[in-house]
Short mmCIF file of C-alpha atoms in Angstrom, two decimals:
data_model
loop_
_atom_site.label_atom_id
_atom_site.label_comp_id
_atom_site.label_asym_id
_atom_site.label_seq_id
_atom_site.Cartn_x
_atom_site.Cartn_y
_atom_site.Cartn_z
CA MET A 18 34.25 -18.01 -15.83
CA GLU A 19 35.48 -15.42 -13.41
CA ASN A 20 33.28 -12.89 -15.08
CA PHE A 21 30.30 -15.21 -14.60
CA TRP A 22 30.88 -15.49 -10.87
CA GLN A 23 31.34 -11.77 -10.59
CA VAL A 24 27.99 -11.18 -12.28
CA MET A 25 26.37 -13.77 -10.07
CA ASN A 26 27.73 -12.03 -7.00
CA GLN A 27 26.51 -8.65 -8.13
CA HIS A 28 22.95 -9.90 -8.71
CA LEU A 29 22.57 -12.57 -6.09
CA ASP A 30 19.28 -11.24 -4.62
CA GLU A 31 17.68 -10.74 -7.99
CA ILE A 32 18.72 -14.19 -9.18
CA VAL A 33 17.31 -15.80 -6.05
CA ALA A 34 14.08 -13.84 -6.55
CA VAL A 35 13.82 -15.09 -10.15
CA ILE A 36 14.42 -18.67 -9.12
CA LEU A 37 11.77 -18.36 -6.36
CA PHE A 38 9.36 -16.93 -8.93
CA GLY A 39 10.00 -19.94 -11.17
CA VAL A 40 9.50 -22.35 -8.28
CA GLY A 41 6.20 -20.68 -7.43
CA PHE A 42 5.05 -20.75 -11.04
CA THR A 43 5.96 -24.44 -11.44
CA THR A 44 4.03 -25.22 -8.25
CA LEU A 45 1.05 -23.35 -9.66
CA LEU A 46 1.18 -25.33 -12.87
CA LEU A 47 2.06 -28.82 -11.66
CA HIS A 48 -0.17 -29.31 -8.68
CA ARG A 49 -3.83 -30.14 -9.00
CA ASN A 50 -4.66 -29.39 -5.40
CA LEU A 51 -6.15 -25.92 -5.12
CA ILE A 52 -4.50 -25.18 -1.77
CA LYS A 53 -1.10 -25.99 -3.28
CA LYS A 54 -1.83 -23.74 -6.21
CA ILE A 55 -2.55 -20.91 -3.77
CA LEU A 56 0.75 -21.70 -2.00
CA GLY A 57 2.55 -21.42 -5.36
CA LEU A 58 0.95 -18.07 -6.00
CA ASN A 59 2.11 -16.87 -2.61
CA ILE A 60 5.66 -18.02 -3.33
CA MET A 61 5.52 -15.93 -6.53
CA ASP A 62 4.37 -12.92 -4.48
CA THR A 63 7.29 -13.39 -2.06
CA ALA A 64 9.73 -13.47 -4.97
CA VAL A 65 8.43 -10.15 -6.22
CA TYR A 66 8.82 -8.60 -2.76
CA LEU A 67 12.39 -9.88 -2.51
CA PHE A 68 13.16 -8.40 -5.91
CA LEU A 69 11.65 -5.02 -5.02
CA ALA A 70 13.28 -4.85 -1.59
CA SER A 71 16.66 -5.71 -3.10
CA LEU A 72 16.29 -2.85 -5.59
CA GLY A 73 15.90 -0.38 -2.73
CA TYR A 74 19.04 -1.42 -0.91
CA VAL A 75 22.15 0.70 -1.16
CA GLU A 76 25.49 -0.53 0.18
CA GLY A 77 26.51 0.93 3.49
CA ARG A 78 23.38 3.03 4.17
CA THR A 79 20.84 2.69 6.99
CA ALA A 80 17.11 2.28 7.21
CA PRO A 81 15.10 5.38 6.21
CA ILE A 82 14.45 6.61 9.75
CA LEU A 83 16.04 9.84 10.87
CA THR A 84 19.20 9.17 12.91
CA ASP A 85 21.47 11.80 14.43
CA GLY A 86 19.46 14.54 12.76
CA ILE A 87 21.01 13.96 9.34
CA THR A 88 18.61 14.70 6.48
CA SER A 89 20.86 13.91 3.57
CA ALA A 90 19.83 11.32 0.97
CA GLU A 91 23.38 9.91 1.14
CA LYS A 92 22.73 8.32 4.52
CA TYR A 93 19.54 6.33 3.92
CA ILE A 94 18.42 3.62 1.55
CA ASN A 95 15.67 4.22 -1.01
CA PRO A 96 12.27 4.35 0.79
CA VAL A 97 10.10 3.95 -2.31
CA PRO A 98 10.48 0.13 -2.78
CA SER A 99 9.62 -0.39 0.91
CA GLY A 100 6.29 1.37 0.40
CA LEU A 101 5.62 -0.70 -2.76
CA VAL A 102 6.35 -3.95 -0.93
CA LEU A 103 3.94 -2.91 1.84
CA THR A 104 1.22 -2.39 -0.78
CA GLY A 105 2.03 -5.73 -2.35
CA ILE A 106 1.85 -7.61 0.97
CA VAL A 107 -1.54 -6.15 1.82
CA VAL A 108 -3.00 -6.97 -1.55
CA SER A 109 -1.59 -10.52 -1.54
CA VAL A 110 -3.06 -11.18 1.97
CA SER A 111 -6.45 -10.06 0.73
CA VAL A 112 -6.24 -12.08 -2.48
CA SER A 113 -5.13 -15.23 -0.64
CA ALA A 114 -7.95 -14.91 1.87
CA LEU A 115 -10.54 -14.57 -0.92
CA MET A 116 -9.02 -17.49 -2.84
CA LEU A 117 -9.07 -19.69 0.25
CA ALA A 118 -12.68 -18.74 0.95
CA LEU A 119 -13.67 -19.67 -2.60
CA THR A 120 -11.75 -22.92 -2.22
CA ILE A 121 -13.76 -23.74 0.89
CA ARG A 122 -17.00 -23.05 -1.03
CA LEU A 123 -15.82 -25.40 -3.81
CA TYR A 124 -14.93 -28.07 -1.32
CA ARG A 125 -18.32 -27.82 0.35
CA ARG A 126 -20.00 -28.39 -2.96
CA TYR A 127 -17.79 -31.02 -4.64
CA HIS A 128 -16.04 -32.61 -1.63
CA THR A 129 -12.66 -32.54 -3.33
CA LEU A 130 -9.81 -30.14 -3.77
CA ASP A 131 -8.61 -31.68 -7.03
CA PHE A 132 -9.00 -29.02 -9.72
CA ASP A 133 -9.40 -31.56 -12.58
CA GLN A 134 -12.13 -33.49 -10.77
CA ILE A 135 -13.97 -30.28 -9.97
CA THR A 136 -13.83 -29.25 -13.63
CA LEU A 137 -15.12 -32.73 -14.67
CA MET A 138 -17.99 -32.52 -12.20
CA MET A 139 -18.89 -29.04 -13.38
CA LYS A 140 -19.04 -30.30 -16.93
CA GLY A 141 -21.22 -33.16 -15.79
CA GLU A 142 -23.59 -30.71 -14.21
CA ASP A 143 -23.96 -28.82 -17.46
CA ASP A 144 -25.26 -31.88 -19.33
CA MET B 9 -53.22 6.92 -3.60
CA THR B 10 -56.39 6.25 -5.60
CA ASN B 11 -58.71 3.42 -4.92
CA ARG B 12 -57.89 0.32 -6.88
CA ASN B 13 -61.37 0.01 -8.32
CA ASP B 14 -61.49 3.56 -9.70
CA PRO B 15 -60.62 3.86 -13.36
CA PRO B 16 -57.19 5.51 -13.54
CA LYS B 17 -57.18 9.09 -14.74
CA ASN B 18 -54.01 8.70 -16.69
CA ARG B 19 -52.60 5.48 -18.08
CA PHE B 20 -49.05 6.50 -17.23
CA VAL B 21 -49.93 7.37 -13.64
CA GLY B 22 -51.81 4.11 -13.45
CA TRP B 23 -48.77 2.25 -14.67
CA LEU B 24 -46.55 4.06 -12.20
CA MET B 25 -48.85 3.04 -9.35
CA GLY B 26 -48.84 -0.50 -10.58
CA GLU B 27 -52.59 -0.56 -11.17
CA GLU B 28 -52.63 -1.21 -14.85
CA ASN B 29 -50.24 -2.58 -17.37
CA PRO B 30 -50.91 -0.92 -20.71
CA LEU B 31 -49.07 -3.70 -22.49
CA ASP B 32 -51.40 -6.42 -21.25
CA ASP B 33 -52.89 -8.48 -24.07
CA GLU B 34 -50.83 -6.53 -26.58
CA LEU B 35 -47.61 -8.47 -26.62
CA GLU B 36 -48.91 -12.01 -27.00
CA LEU B 37 -47.91 -13.92 -30.09
CA ILE B 38 -50.89 -13.76 -32.48
CA VAL B 39 -51.18 -16.98 -34.47
CA SER B 40 -52.08 -16.12 -38.05
CA THR B 41 -55.38 -17.53 -39.15
CA SER B 42 -53.98 -19.24 -42.23
CA GLN B 43 -51.71 -21.42 -40.09
CA GLN B 44 -54.60 -22.34 -37.87
CA GLU B 45 -56.61 -23.36 -40.92
CA GLY B 46 -53.70 -25.53 -42.07
CA ARG B 47 -53.62 -27.26 -38.78
CA ASP B 48 -57.22 -28.09 -38.94
CA VAL B 49 -56.51 -30.20 -41.96
CA LEU B 50 -54.41 -32.65 -39.89
CA SER B 51 -56.44 -35.03 -37.90
CA LEU B 52 -56.03 -35.02 -34.12
CA GLU B 53 -54.50 -38.46 -34.06
CA GLU B 54 -51.92 -37.57 -36.65
CA ALA B 55 -50.85 -34.49 -34.75
CA GLU B 56 -50.46 -36.55 -31.55
CA ARG B 57 -48.30 -39.09 -33.34
CA GLN B 58 -46.13 -36.40 -34.81
CA GLU B 59 -45.60 -34.86 -31.40
CA GLU B 60 -44.70 -38.21 -29.89
CA ALA B 61 -42.15 -38.90 -32.62
CA GLU B 62 -40.62 -35.50 -32.10
CA GLU B 63 -40.30 -36.12 -28.38
CA LEU B 64 -38.66 -39.51 -28.92
CA ARG B 65 -36.19 -38.04 -31.35
CA ARG B 66 -35.27 -35.33 -28.88
CA GLU B 67 -34.76 -37.84 -26.03
CA LYS B 68 -32.59 -39.99 -28.20
CA LEU B 69 -30.47 -36.99 -29.14
CA ALA B 70 -29.99 -36.11 -25.48
CA ILE B 71 -28.94 -39.69 -24.61
CA ASP B 72 -26.53 -39.73 -27.51
CA GLU B 73 -24.95 -36.49 -26.47
CA LYS B 74 -24.68 -37.64 -22.89
CA SER B 75 -22.99 -40.94 -23.78
CA GLN B 76 -20.63 -39.05 -26.06
CA SER B 77 -19.52 -36.76 -23.31
CA VAL B 78 -19.29 -39.63 -20.82
CA ARG B 79 -17.11 -41.50 -23.29
CA ILE B 80 -14.81 -38.56 -23.78
CA HIS B 81 -14.52 -37.96 -20.10
CA SER B 82 -13.82 -41.61 -19.31
CA TRP B 83 -11.19 -41.66 -22.06
CA ALA B 84 -9.63 -38.60 -20.56
CA LYS B 85 -9.77 -40.25 -17.19
CA HIS B 86 -8.24 -43.62 -18.11
CA GLN B 87 -6.27 -43.72 -21.31
CA GLY B 88 -5.85 -40.09 -22.23
CA ALA B 89 -4.95 -39.00 -18.77
CA HIS B 90 -1.68 -40.83 -18.72
CA TRP B 91 0.14 -39.38 -21.66
CA LEU B 92 -1.64 -36.07 -21.60
CA GLU B 93 -0.52 -35.71 -18.01
CA THR B 94 3.10 -36.49 -18.88
CA LEU B 95 2.99 -34.11 -21.83
CA TYR B 96 1.49 -31.39 -19.66
CA ARG B 97 4.07 -31.85 -16.94
CA ILE B 98 6.98 -31.71 -19.39
CA ALA B 99 5.52 -28.65 -21.08
CA ALA B 100 5.01 -26.93 -17.73
CA VAL B 101 8.58 -27.55 -16.61
CA VAL B 102 9.96 -26.38 -19.96
CA LEU B 103 7.82 -23.27 -19.84
CA CYS B 104 8.96 -22.46 -16.32
CA GLY B 105 12.59 -23.09 -17.31
CA ALA B 106 12.18 -20.70 -20.22
CA ILE B 107 10.58 -18.05 -18.04
CA ILE B 108 13.39 -18.35 -15.48
CA PHE B 109 15.98 -18.17 -18.27
CA PHE B 110 14.54 -15.03 -19.83
CA LEU B 111 14.05 -13.31 -16.47
CA MET B 112 17.60 -14.25 -15.49
CA THR B 113 19.06 -12.69 -18.62
CA THR B 114 17.12 -9.53 -17.92
CA VAL B 115 18.13 -9.45 -14.26
CA VAL B 116 21.81 -9.90 -15.04
CA ALA B 117 21.66 -6.87 -17.30
CA LEU B 118 20.38 -4.68 -14.40
CA PRO B 119 22.77 -2.23 -12.71
CA PRO B 120 24.76 -3.83 -9.91
CA PHE B 121 23.05 -4.59 -6.61
CA GLY B 122 23.41 -1.94 -3.89
CA ALA B 123 25.34 0.60 -5.95
CA GLU B 124 24.86 4.23 -5.04
CA ASN B 125 24.25 5.75 -8.42
CA ASN B 126 21.67 3.25 -9.69
CA PRO B 127 18.99 4.93 -11.81
CA TYR B 128 16.22 4.20 -9.32
CA ASN B 129 17.94 6.16 -6.55
CA ASN B 130 16.73 9.30 -8.21
CA GLU B 131 15.33 12.64 -7.22
CA VAL B 132 12.06 11.06 -6.00
CA SER B 133 13.60 9.25 -3.06
CA GLN B 134 15.96 12.16 -2.51
CA ARG B 135 12.98 14.49 -2.20
CA TYR B 136 11.19 12.13 0.21
CA ILE B 137 14.21 12.03 2.47
CA GLU B 138 15.46 15.60 2.32
CA GLN B 139 12.13 17.40 2.39
CA GLY B 140 10.27 14.74 4.36
CA ILE B 141 10.67 16.28 7.84
CA PRO B 142 9.72 19.88 6.95
CA GLU B 143 6.83 18.71 4.79
CA THR B 144 5.33 15.80 6.72
CA GLY B 145 6.95 15.99 10.16
CA ALA B 146 7.51 12.22 10.29
CA VAL B 147 10.83 10.91 11.47
CA ASN B 148 10.13 7.59 9.74
CA PHE B 149 10.44 8.54 6.08
CA VAL B 150 8.52 5.47 4.92
CA ALA B 151 5.56 6.44 7.09
CA GLY B 152 5.77 9.98 5.80
CA MET B 153 5.79 8.65 2.28
CA ILE B 154 2.91 6.14 2.47
CA LEU B 155 0.61 8.21 4.71
CA ASP B 156 1.30 11.70 3.39
CA TYR B 157 2.76 11.78 -0.13
CA ARG B 158 1.05 8.59 -1.21
CA ALA B 159 -1.86 8.53 1.20
CA PHE B 160 -4.34 7.91 -1.57
CA ASP B 161 -2.57 4.66 -2.39
CA THR B 162 -2.76 3.59 1.23
CA PHE B 163 -6.42 4.45 1.33
CA GLY B 164 -6.81 2.04 -1.61
CA GLU B 165 -4.94 -0.63 0.36
CA SER B 166 -7.21 -0.21 3.39
CA THR B 167 -10.19 -0.45 1.06
CA VAL B 168 -8.83 -3.61 -0.49
CA LEU B 169 -8.52 -5.14 3.00
CA PHE B 170 -12.05 -4.04 3.89
CA VAL B 171 -13.46 -5.44 0.62
CA ALA B 172 -11.57 -8.71 1.16
CA SER B 173 -13.08 -9.11 4.58
CA CYS B 174 -16.51 -8.31 3.19
CA GLY B 175 -15.93 -10.93 0.48
CA VAL B 176 -14.88 -13.56 2.98
CA ILE B 177 -17.97 -12.77 5.12
CA PHE B 178 -20.13 -12.99 2.03
CA LEU B 179 -18.62 -16.34 1.01
CA LEU B 180 -18.30 -18.10 4.34
CA LYS B 181 -20.78 -16.65 6.86
CA LEU B 182 -23.51 -19.07 7.75
CA ASN B 183 -26.68 -17.02 7.83
CA ASP B 184 -28.48 -16.80 11.14
CA HIS B 185 -31.19 -14.23 10.48
CA SER B 186 -33.72 -16.54 8.89
CA SER B 187 -35.27 -17.66 12.15
CA GLY B 188 -34.67 -17.53 15.85
CA LYS B 189 -32.94 -20.85 16.15
CA PRO B 190 -29.60 -21.73 14.53
CA SER B 191 -29.58 -23.60 11.28
CA ARG B 192 -28.25 -27.10 10.79
CA ALA B 193 -25.03 -25.88 9.14
CA MET B 194 -24.40 -23.61 12.09
CA LEU B 195 -24.91 -26.45 14.56
CA GLU B 196 -22.52 -28.62 12.57
CA ALA B 197 -19.92 -25.85 12.51
CA GLU B 198 -20.35 -25.46 16.25
CA TYR B 199 -19.86 -29.19 16.80
CA ASP B 200 -16.77 -29.24 14.51
CA ASP B 201 -15.32 -26.31 16.38
CA ARG B 202 -15.83 -27.97 19.74
CA HIS B 203 -14.54 -31.26 18.40
CA HIS B 204 -11.37 -30.16 16.57
CA GLU B 205 -10.16 -27.08 18.33
CA PRO B 206 -8.40 -27.09 21.72
CA LYS B 207 -10.87 -26.69 24.51
CA ASN B 208 -9.93 -25.65 28.04
CA ASP B 209 -6.28 -26.38 27.46
CA GLY B 210 -4.53 -25.28 30.64
CA ILE B 211 -1.17 -24.37 29.17
CA LEU B 212 -2.71 -22.45 26.31
CA GLN B 213 -5.10 -20.59 28.59
CA PHE B 214 -2.38 -19.62 31.02
CA ALA B 215 -0.10 -18.44 28.22
CA ALA B 216 -2.96 -16.54 26.59
CA LYS B 217 -3.89 -14.89 29.89
CA LEU B 218 -0.33 -13.66 30.30
CA LEU B 219 0.42 -12.78 26.69
CA THR B 220 -2.79 -11.35 25.25
CA PRO B 221 -2.60 -8.00 27.10
CA VAL B 222 1.07 -7.68 26.31
CA ILE B 223 0.53 -8.48 22.64
CA LEU B 224 -2.39 -6.04 22.33
CA LEU B 225 -0.40 -3.31 24.09
CA PHE B 226 2.65 -3.95 21.95
CA GLY B 227 0.54 -3.83 18.78
CA PHE B 228 -0.93 -0.53 19.87
CA TYR B 229 2.53 0.76 20.69
CA ILE B 230 3.68 -0.11 17.15
CA VAL B 231 0.66 1.70 15.73
CA LEU B 232 1.22 4.83 17.84
CA ASN B 233 4.93 4.90 17.10
CA GLY B 234 4.47 4.41 13.36
CA HIS B 235 5.81 7.86 12.49
CA LEU B 236 8.78 7.57 14.84
CA SER B 237 10.15 4.06 14.53
CA PRO B 238 9.77 1.02 12.25
CA GLY B 239 6.14 -0.11 12.20
CA GLY B 240 2.90 1.63 11.55
CA GLY B 241 -0.73 0.76 11.05
CA PHE B 242 -0.29 -2.39 9.02
CA SER B 243 2.26 -4.19 11.18
CA GLY B 244 0.72 -2.98 14.43
CA GLY B 245 -2.74 -3.98 13.29
CA ALA B 246 -1.45 -7.46 12.39
CA VAL B 247 0.08 -7.81 15.87
CA MET B 248 -3.18 -6.71 17.56
CA GLY B 249 -5.14 -9.13 15.38
CA ALA B 250 -2.72 -11.92 16.39
CA GLY B 251 -3.39 -11.14 20.08
CA LEU B 252 -7.14 -11.38 19.55
CA ILE B 253 -6.73 -14.66 17.64
CA LEU B 254 -4.61 -16.05 20.49
CA TYR B 255 -7.30 -15.21 23.01
CA LEU B 256 -9.98 -16.73 20.74
CA THR B 257 -7.96 -19.94 20.34
CA ALA B 258 -7.49 -20.29 24.08
CA PHE B 259 -10.96 -19.31 25.36
CA GLY B 260 -13.34 -19.93 22.50
CA PHE B 261 -16.00 -17.82 20.88
CA GLU B 262 -18.22 -17.42 23.92
CA ASP B 263 -15.60 -15.62 25.99
CA THR B 264 -14.34 -13.51 23.10
CA ARG B 265 -17.84 -12.40 22.32
CA ARG B 266 -18.03 -10.69 25.69
CA PHE B 267 -15.78 -7.88 24.44
CA PHE B 268 -15.49 -8.38 20.69
CA THR B 269 -18.75 -9.07 18.82
CA TYR B 270 -19.64 -9.16 15.19
CA LYS B 271 -21.44 -5.84 15.46
CA MET B 272 -18.41 -4.27 17.02
CA THR B 273 -16.17 -5.60 14.26
CA ARG B 274 -18.45 -3.97 11.68
CA TRP B 275 -18.20 -0.64 13.48
CA ILE B 276 -14.47 -0.91 14.02
CA SER B 277 -13.80 -1.63 10.38
CA CYS B 278 -16.24 0.89 8.84
CA LEU B 279 -15.65 3.91 11.05
CA PRO B 280 -11.85 4.12 10.59
CA LEU B 281 -12.28 3.85 6.85
CA LEU B 282 -14.72 6.77 6.88
CA CYS B 283 -12.40 8.73 9.18
CA TYR B 284 -9.49 8.08 6.84
CA ALA B 285 -11.54 9.22 3.84
CA GLY B 286 -12.70 12.34 5.66
CA MET B 287 -9.25 13.35 6.90
CA LYS B 288 -7.55 12.74 3.59
CA SER B 289 -10.32 14.55 1.65
CA TYR B 290 -9.79 17.54 3.87
CA SER B 291 -6.05 17.55 3.48
CA PHE B 292 -6.21 16.92 -0.30
CA PHE B 293 -8.75 19.70 -0.71
CA THR B 294 -6.79 22.25 1.29
CA GLY B 295 -3.49 21.12 -0.26
CA ALA B 296 -4.69 21.32 -3.83
CA ASN B 297 -6.18 24.79 -3.32
CA HIS B 298 -3.21 26.09 -1.37
CA ILE B 299 -5.32 26.79 1.72
CA PRO B 300 -3.47 26.43 5.02
CA GLY B 301 -4.83 23.20 6.50
CA GLY B 302 -4.42 24.26 10.07
CA VAL B 303 -2.97 20.95 11.20
CA PRO B 304 0.26 21.60 13.08
CA LEU B 305 3.20 19.33 12.24
CA GLY B 306 4.64 19.61 15.75
CA THR B 307 8.25 18.94 16.68
CA PRO B 308 9.66 15.98 14.73
CA GLY B 309 10.29 13.08 17.07
CA ALA B 310 7.54 13.91 19.58
CA ILE B 311 4.65 11.45 19.85
CA LEU B 312 2.04 14.11 18.97
CA SER B 313 3.57 15.30 15.72
CA SER B 314 3.46 14.99 11.96
CA GLY B 315 -0.10 16.15 11.42
CA PHE B 316 -2.54 13.50 10.14
CA ILE B 317 -0.07 10.60 10.12
CA LEU B 318 -0.74 9.50 13.69
CA PRO B 319 -4.60 9.33 13.39
CA LEU B 320 -4.29 7.74 9.95
CA ASN B 321 -1.98 5.09 11.39
CA ILE B 322 -4.56 4.40 14.13
CA CYS B 323 -7.34 4.06 11.52
CA VAL B 324 -5.26 1.67 9.41
CA GLY B 325 -4.32 -0.32 12.51
CA PHE B 326 -7.95 -0.85 13.51
CA ILE B 327 -8.94 -1.88 9.97
CA VAL B 328 -6.13 -4.40 9.74
CA MET B 329 -6.86 -5.83 13.21
CA CYS B 330 -10.53 -6.37 12.37
CA THR B 331 -9.70 -7.87 9.01
CA MET B 332 -7.27 -10.38 10.49
CA TYR B 333 -9.74 -11.35 13.22
CA THR B 334 -12.59 -11.66 10.69
CA PHE B 335 -10.49 -13.92 8.42
CA TYR B 336 -9.62 -16.19 11.30
CA ALA B 337 -13.10 -16.41 12.82
CA LEU B 338 -14.86 -17.01 9.50
CA PHE B 339 -12.36 -19.62 8.26
CA ARG B 340 -12.69 -21.41 11.57
CA LYS B 341 -16.40 -21.44 12.20
CA GLY B 342 -18.24 -19.31 9.62
CA GLY B 343 -19.33 -16.80 12.21
CA MET B 344 -18.22 -14.88 15.23
#
């Protein structure tokens, strides 16, 4: 039991990220409303950023900006995950904007945000 | 250009000019004479009756198919929906639980959080930090990394933002170039905007008047200081976009259009992208061929230092600002 709590303590950030990812994925699957599906996808994105950012952290070091003229890798945290998170945020903003725009177009055509109803109506159009 | 009535000198030239199609009258289905003879045997009335029967049969088939699909859909809507829905929900929760469980077992096996000698704190990050200042001149190692070592990646990001704003414009812009007067959809959007958004709100306008210059200035400060302190093109651009959006919310499209039009947005998002591409092409070309680029790195910590990072940050900042503003304006009214 003690071992379990120790492991939990060592990986708290990653575990929270995984749970957030699961919450986002469940939202994506369970809701029929397209806007809520997009929200779920964004929660999943956030979980991935948390995971990446927590990988870059090193205990007792500072942000990767030159302080006091020290250029030793022992003083700063890992800058690579920060750059990756930046890329991820930009891409997720673009993808959410495109998804929302497509949702607006769907709403203008079918006057509903319910994904099942939209699918039914699309099938009806094919007949 | 030859006269249309002249006979073309060459069939190919004639085809190129669009005067003659050599395949005319050559590709039509030629009905064989034997079939035509066979048809003559049937009397006209009989043929008509056959055609009618065929049409009836086809109509009936279509009705059958339609009722079938309607029945299936109504079953799915009323009876099937209930237990299918429950089944689906249970399956979804179980699937998500399984995914969380497997990810958790993987995550727990990772090296401990925040330890110094984790495998991902390897020579890559060490190189970025220890050689970053002599090689890029940026005090902010992340800026040096994303705009010098990995500038191509950042160029891709800016392009993604640009393409996303193009996509949103393509999907949501109400077209206004068909005729001089606005279309019905545009008038409706205008009415909705006037109806649902705050109009001449005193508190909002006063706050916007005070805050917009400060926000824009602060955003530009973040952009300019990207190589010296936390920040850079992306965050600074987002702040500047927020300032513009605040002004737009408080004063409406008419006032904003006085200094920030659609045409200007196009220029401000295209030109920085081209500048970025040009600058990075130059530095990649000179770097790959070991030619001295001639861009001084300056003293680390000074505002005019670190080579191309400062202009690249400004480019990225403008792209992000325009993208944010475009998203807001198009989602709100379908135009600017």
